[in-house]
Coordinates of C-alpha atoms in Angstrom, one line a residue:
M1 CA 30.5 65.4 107.2
E2 CA 32.3 62.3 107.2
T3 CA 36.0 62.4 107.6
S4 CA 38.6 59.8 107.5
T5 CA 39.8 58.1 110.9
E6 CA 43.3 57.8 109.3
A7 CA 46.0 60.0 110.6
P8 CA 46.7 63.0 108.3
T9 CA 49.4 62.4 105.5
P10 CA 51.4 65.1 103.9
E11 CA 49.7 66.0 100.7
P12 CA 52.1 67.4 97.8
A13 CA 50.9 71.0 96.7
P14 CA 50.1 70.7 93.2
D15 CA 52.9 72.2 90.7
R16 CA 51.1 75.1 88.8
T17 CA 52.3 75.9 85.3
P18 CA 51.5 78.7 82.9
E19 CA 49.0 76.4 81.1
S20 CA 47.1 75.9 84.3
G21 CA 47.5 79.5 85.6
P22 CA 44.9 82.2 86.2
T23 CA 42.1 82.1 83.7
S24 CA 39.9 84.8 82.5
A25 CA 36.5 85.2 84.2
T26 CA 33.0 86.6 83.1
A27 CA 32.2 87.6 86.6
P28 CA 35.3 88.1 88.4
A29 CA 34.8 87.9 92.4
V30 CA 38.8 89.2 93.0
P31 CA 41.0 91.0 90.9
A32 CA 43.8 89.1 89.8
Q33 CA 46.3 91.4 91.6
A34 CA 45.5 94.4 93.9
T35 CA 47.0 96.1 96.9
A36 CA 45.1 96.5 100.2
A37 CA 46.6 98.9 102.9
Q38 CA 44.2 97.8 105.7
A39 CA 45.0 95.4 108.4
S40 CA 44.8 94.7 112.1
A41 CA 47.5 95.6 114.4
A42 CA 49.5 92.5 114.9
E43 CA 49.9 90.8 118.2
P44 CA 53.4 90.0 120.0
S45 CA 53.9 86.3 119.8
A46 CA 56.3 83.9 121.0
A47 CA 56.9 82.9 117.6
S48 CA 58.7 85.9 116.9
A49 CA 61.4 85.2 119.3
T50 CA 63.5 83.0 117.1
A51 CA 63.1 80.9 114.1
G52 CA 63.8 77.8 116.2
Q53 CA 61.2 78.4 118.6
A54 CA 58.7 79.3 115.7
G55 CA 59.1 75.9 114.0
T56 CA 57.8 74.5 117.5
A57 CA 55.6 77.0 118.8
Q58 CA 51.8 76.5 119.2
A59 CA 49.9 78.0 116.6
S60 CA 47.9 81.1 118.0
D61 CA 44.6 79.5 117.0
G62 CA 45.3 76.5 119.0
S63 CA 46.7 74.0 116.5
A64 CA 50.0 72.6 116.4
A65 CA 52.4 74.6 114.5
G66 CA 53.6 71.5 112.6
E67 CA 50.1 70.5 111.6
V68 CA 49.1 74.0 110.2
G69 CA 48.9 73.6 106.5
G70 CA 49.6 69.9 106.6
A71 CA 47.0 69.2 104.1
D72 CA 48.6 71.4 101.6
V73 CA 52.5 71.0 102.3
T74 CA 54.9 68.0 101.9
A75 CA 58.5 68.1 102.2
A76 CA 58.5 66.1 99.0
G77 CA 57.2 68.7 96.5
A78 CA 57.5 72.5 96.6
E79 CA 54.8 74.8 95.4
P80 CA 56.3 76.9 92.7
A81 CA 56.2 80.8 93.6
A82 CA 53.8 83.1 91.3
G83 CA 55.9 84.6 88.6
A84 CA 55.2 87.4 86.3
G85 CA 51.6 87.7 85.1
G86 CA 50.3 86.0 88.1
A87 CA 50.7 82.5 87.0
E88 CA 53.0 80.1 89.3
A89 CA 55.5 79.5 86.7
G90 CA 58.9 77.6 86.8
V91 CA 60.2 74.1 86.9
A92 CA 58.5 71.3 88.7
G93 CA 60.3 69.9 91.7
V94 CA 62.5 73.3 92.2
A95 CA 61.6 75.5 94.8
A96 CA 61.7 79.4 94.3
P97 CA 61.2 82.0 96.8
D98 CA 57.7 83.7 96.8
G99 CA 57.8 86.3 94.3
V100 CA 60.9 84.9 92.2
A101 CA 60.1 82.8 89.2
A102 CA 61.3 79.4 89.8
G103 CA 64.3 78.3 87.3
A104 CA 65.5 82.1 87.4
V105 CA 69.3 82.4 87.7
R106 CA 69.7 85.0 90.2
A107 CA 71.5 85.8 93.4
A108 CA 69.7 84.7 96.8
V109 CA 67.6 87.3 98.1
P110 CA 65.8 87.6 101.3
P111 CA 61.8 86.5 101.0
V112 CA 59.6 89.3 100.1
S113 CA 56.0 87.7 100.6
L114 CA 54.4 84.7 102.1
S115 CA 52.2 82.1 100.5
P116 CA 50.4 79.3 102.4
S117 CA 52.6 76.5 101.6
R118 CA 55.8 78.4 102.5
A119 CA 54.2 79.5 105.7
G120 CA 53.4 75.7 106.2
D121 CA 57.0 75.1 105.5
F122 CA 58.4 77.5 108.1
M123 CA 55.9 76.0 110.9
Q124 CA 56.7 72.5 109.9
C125 CA 60.6 73.1 109.8
P126 CA 62.2 76.5 109.6
L127 CA 65.5 74.8 107.8
L128 CA 63.0 73.1 105.2
Y129 CA 62.0 76.9 104.7
R130 CA 65.5 78.2 104.0
F131 CA 66.3 75.2 101.7
R132 CA 63.4 76.0 99.7
V133 CA 63.0 79.8 99.9
I134 CA 66.8 81.2 100.3
D135 CA 68.9 78.6 99.0
R136 CA 66.6 77.1 96.3
L137 CA 67.9 73.5 96.5
P138 CA 66.5 71.5 93.7
E139 CA 64.0 68.8 94.4
K140 CA 62.8 65.7 92.5
P141 CA 59.3 65.7 90.9
S142 CA 57.0 63.5 92.7
E143 CA 54.2 61.3 91.2
A144 CA 51.7 62.5 93.8
A145 CA 52.4 66.3 93.3
T146 CA 52.3 65.8 89.6
R147 CA 49.1 64.0 89.6
G148 CA 47.7 66.8 91.7
T149 CA 48.8 69.5 89.0
L150 CA 47.1 67.0 86.2
V151 CA 43.9 66.7 88.1
H152 CA 43.6 70.5 88.8
A153 CA 44.3 71.2 85.2
V154 CA 41.4 68.8 84.3
L155 CA 38.9 70.3 86.5
E156 CA 39.7 73.7 85.6
R157 CA 39.5 73.1 82.0
L158 CA 36.3 71.1 82.3
F159 CA 34.5 74.5 82.8
D160 CA 35.5 75.7 79.3
A161 CA 32.7 73.3 78.1
P162 CA 29.0 74.2 78.1
A163 CA 27.3 73.1 81.4
A164 CA 25.5 70.2 79.8
E165 CA 28.9 68.9 78.6
R166 CA 30.9 68.6 81.9
T167 CA 30.4 65.0 82.2
P168 CA 32.7 62.2 83.8
P169 CA 33.5 61.0 80.3
R170 CA 34.4 64.5 79.0
A171 CA 36.7 65.1 82.2
K172 CA 38.5 61.8 81.7
A173 CA 39.0 62.2 78.2
L174 CA 40.8 65.7 78.9
I175 CA 43.6 63.7 81.0
P176 CA 45.8 62.7 78.0
G177 CA 45.6 66.2 76.4
Q178 CA 46.4 67.8 79.8
W179 CA 49.2 65.2 80.5
D180 CA 50.8 66.2 77.0
R181 CA 50.8 69.9 77.9
L182 CA 52.4 69.4 81.5
R183 CA 55.1 67.2 80.0
A184 CA 56.0 69.7 77.2
S185 CA 56.1 72.7 79.7
R186 CA 58.1 70.6 82.1
P187 CA 60.5 68.2 80.3
E188 CA 62.0 67.2 83.9
L189 CA 59.0 65.2 84.4
V190 CA 59.9 62.4 82.0
E191 CA 62.0 61.4 84.5
L192 CA 59.2 60.2 86.7
F193 CA 58.6 57.2 84.3
A194 CA 61.8 57.1 82.6
D195 CA 62.3 53.2 84.0
D196 CA 58.7 52.3 83.1
A197 CA 59.6 50.7 79.9
D198 CA 56.5 48.7 79.4
G199 CA 54.3 51.7 80.6
E200 CA 52.3 49.9 83.2
R201 CA 53.3 52.3 86.1
L202 CA 52.5 55.3 83.8
A203 CA 48.9 53.5 83.2
R204 CA 48.4 53.0 86.9
W205 CA 49.1 56.5 87.4
L206 CA 46.9 57.9 84.9
S207 CA 44.2 55.6 86.1
E208 CA 44.4 57.0 89.8
A209 CA 44.1 60.3 88.0
E210 CA 40.7 59.1 86.3
R211 CA 39.6 57.7 89.6
L212 CA 40.1 61.0 91.3
V213 CA 38.4 63.1 88.8
E214 CA 35.3 60.5 88.7
R215 CA 35.1 61.0 92.3
W216 CA 34.6 64.8 92.1
F217 CA 31.5 64.1 90.2
T218 CA 30.0 62.6 93.5
L219 CA 31.0 65.7 95.4
E220 CA 30.0 68.4 93.3
D221 CA 27.9 68.7 90.2
P222 CA 29.6 71.1 87.7
S223 CA 26.6 71.2 85.3
R224 CA 25.2 73.7 88.2
L225 CA 28.2 75.7 88.8
E226 CA 29.7 78.6 86.9
P227 CA 33.0 79.5 88.8
A228 CA 33.3 83.3 88.8
E229 CA 37.3 82.4 88.9
R230 CA 39.4 79.4 88.4
E231 CA 43.1 79.2 89.3
L232 CA 43.1 82.9 90.6
F233 CA 46.3 84.6 91.6
V234 CA 45.4 87.0 94.6
E235 CA 47.9 89.0 96.3
A236 CA 47.5 91.7 99.2
E237 CA 49.7 93.8 101.0
L238 CA 48.7 94.6 104.6
A239 CA 49.4 97.6 106.5
S240 CA 52.6 96.4 108.1
G241 CA 54.1 95.9 104.6
L242 CA 53.6 92.1 104.6
R243 CA 52.6 90.9 101.3
L244 CA 50.5 87.7 101.0
R245 CA 49.6 85.7 97.8
G246 CA 48.6 82.7 96.6
I247 CA 46.4 80.9 93.9
I248 CA 42.7 80.0 94.5
D249 CA 41.4 76.7 92.7
R250 CA 38.0 78.2 92.6
V251 CA 35.9 81.1 93.6
D252 CA 31.9 80.8 93.3
V253 CA 29.9 83.9 93.7
A254 CA 25.9 83.7 94.5
P255 CA 23.6 86.0 92.9
T256 CA 23.2 87.6 96.2
G257 CA 27.2 88.3 96.1
E258 CA 28.3 85.9 98.6
V259 CA 31.7 84.4 98.0
R260 CA 32.7 80.5 98.5
I261 CA 36.5 79.5 97.9
V262 CA 37.0 76.1 97.0
D263 CA 40.0 74.0 97.0
Y264 CA 40.9 70.7 95.6
K265 CA 42.9 68.1 97.6
T266 CA 43.6 64.7 95.8
G267 CA 44.6 63.2 99.2
K268 CA 42.1 61.9 102.3
A269 CA 40.3 64.3 104.5
P270 CA 42.0 64.7 108.0
R271 CA 40.9 63.3 111.2
P272 CA 38.4 65.9 113.1
E273 CA 41.2 66.7 115.3
Y274 CA 43.5 67.9 112.6
A275 CA 40.7 69.8 110.7
E276 CA 41.8 73.4 112.0
G277 CA 45.4 72.9 110.5
A278 CA 43.9 71.8 107.1
L279 CA 41.8 74.9 107.1
F280 CA 44.8 77.4 107.5
Q281 CA 45.4 77.6 103.8
M282 CA 41.7 78.5 103.4
K283 CA 41.9 81.1 106.1
F284 CA 44.8 82.6 104.5
Y285 CA 43.0 83.0 101.3
A286 CA 39.8 84.1 102.9
L287 CA 41.9 87.0 104.6
V288 CA 43.5 88.2 101.4
V289 CA 40.2 88.2 99.8
W290 CA 38.7 90.2 102.7
R291 CA 41.6 92.6 102.7
L292 CA 41.1 93.1 98.7
K293 CA 37.3 93.5 98.3
K294 CA 36.3 94.5 102.1
V295 CA 34.1 91.3 102.1
V296 CA 34.6 88.1 104.5
P297 CA 34.1 85.0 102.1
R298 CA 30.6 83.3 103.0
R299 CA 32.1 79.5 103.0
L300 CA 35.5 78.0 102.8
Q301 CA 35.3 74.4 101.3
L302 CA 38.1 71.9 100.8
V303 CA 37.0 69.0 98.5
Y304 CA 38.9 65.7 99.2
L305 CA 38.8 63.6 96.4
G306 CA 41.2 60.7 97.8
S307 CA 38.3 60.1 100.3
G308 CA 35.5 61.7 98.9
D309 CA 34.9 64.0 101.7
V310 CA 33.9 67.9 101.7
L311 CA 35.1 70.1 104.8
T312 CA 33.5 73.5 105.0
Y313 CA 33.8 76.4 107.2
D314 CA 32.3 79.7 107.6
P315 CA 34.5 82.3 108.6
V316 CA 34.1 85.2 110.6
P317 CA 36.1 88.5 111.0
A318 CA 37.4 87.5 114.2
D319 CA 38.9 84.4 112.5
L320 CA 40.5 86.2 109.9
E321 CA 42.1 88.7 112.3
R322 CA 43.5 85.9 114.5
I323 CA 45.1 84.5 111.2
E324 CA 46.5 88.0 110.4
R325 CA 48.0 88.2 113.8
K326 CA 49.4 84.7 113.4
L327 CA 51.0 85.8 110.0
H328 CA 52.4 88.9 111.5
A329 CA 54.3 86.8 114.2
L330 CA 55.4 84.3 111.4
W331 CA 56.8 86.8 109.3
E332 CA 58.6 88.4 112.2
A333 CA 60.2 85.0 112.9
I334 CA 61.0 84.5 109.4
R335 CA 62.6 88.2 109.1
L336 CA 64.8 87.4 112.3
A337 CA 66.1 84.3 110.7
T338 CA 66.9 85.7 107.7
E339 CA 69.1 88.2 109.5
T340 CA 70.5 85.9 111.9
G341 CA 70.9 83.0 109.8
D342 CA 69.4 80.8 112.3
W343 CA 67.4 78.3 110.7
R344 CA 66.7 75.4 113.0
P345 CA 65.6 71.8 111.8
R346 CA 62.4 70.5 113.4
P347 CA 62.6 66.6 113.1
T348 CA 59.1 65.1 112.2
K349 CA 57.6 62.1 110.7
L350 CA 57.5 64.1 107.6
C351 CA 61.1 64.1 107.4
G352 CA 60.8 60.8 105.5
W353 CA 59.3 62.8 102.5
C354 CA 62.2 65.4 102.5
D355 CA 64.6 65.7 99.6
H356 CA 67.3 67.7 102.0
R357 CA 68.4 65.1 104.4
A358 CA 71.7 65.0 103.0
H359 CA 72.0 68.8 103.9
C360 CA 70.3 68.5 107.5
P361 CA 72.2 68.1 110.4
E362 CA 69.5 66.0 112.0
F363 CA 70.7 63.4 109.4
G364 CA 74.5 63.9 109.5
G365 CA 74.4 66.5 106.8
T366 CA 75.7 69.9 106.4
P367 CA 73.6 73.0 105.0
P368 CA 75.3 74.6 102.1
P369 CA 76.9 78.1 102.9
Y370 CA 74.4 80.8 103.9
P371 CA 74.0 83.1 100.7
L372 CA 72.7 86.0 102.5
P373 CA 74.6 88.8 104.6
L374 CA 74.0 88.4 108.3
A375 CA 73.2 91.1 110.5
P376 CA 76.2 92.3 113.0
A377 CA 75.6 90.7 116.5
A378 CA 74.4 93.0 119.0
P379 CA 77.0 94.2 121.6
P380 CA 77.2 92.7 124.8
V381 CA 75.4 94.8 127.6
Q382 CA 77.9 96.3 130.0
G383 CA 77.0 96.2 133.7
R384 CA 77.9 98.8 136.4
M385 CA 79.8 97.9 139.2
G386 CA 78.5 99.1 142.3
A387 CA 80.4 101.3 145.2
D388 CA 82.4 99.0 147.5

């Protein structure tokens, strides 16, 4: 496998819409929703000490916490949470807590589930997690995240055609229609090109989407693929009560029953030293599938359309047990931060992409009033005086 020698850059998680949400499948590998009551015991972790510590702690699998999920998460684009019916619903650029449809007007509630992107947010910066999940601060739609959404929709819809018709021209021909559908469902996307009077910037943007779609054909042959699932919403509840959820781009199932989980990335592949962080999302999905189906996926595959690379990993149960322990420790840290209101910023180079600097103390801002009740402080421990 060849990988880019460039330093990893944050790639926006594509915003899903009901139009590009879960689809029916002829040979489902995983149920659209299910609950499992099996999990390994969670290990105590330093990450559960405080929210601030968790944001800077070394990840339990050896990767730096800030790098985990870096290929999926950016401070510039939030992943809308899964809404009713399993589709990720909501308004582009507006983050919603996991389990709450984006755009819904409702009081702030404590987080009830964890997705790969939200886990990555917390490990990148606890305060970013708070702004997106607790405060639900609005974020501007970005060209990069929206292009990712468009490319994902095209690659999903291409499999509606017979195998022999899954060609580059057919795929590129889908782009205008999918872009129209995306704008119709997300009117706020109009502002992306509001100042593009002559349409030149939009034309370049669409051409870049075409280039990414064309590159996919050099990496995979869709005429030889019959996905069991596309844009599959999965959810599992662990024995601890932690609910994990997410959307898998594609699930392939071999005639022998072996499962491959595939995720498309419109950015460039990370350097080898950052590969473990990039695989965090895929191991997360593999854990959910394992808990649902009692089958460890045979292969995890990341397809990087920006650089033309394919990163693969074959997990074993020990890998998924480690990621499960890590997620339990992470969830404990989130729980403590939710109760105490202690969401500390963790400044990194990714701050340059963040929409919330005006509210961040690191940039002279003030967070909005905390909208959740705080747990009462523990009484001080009284010491005993010894005899004179």
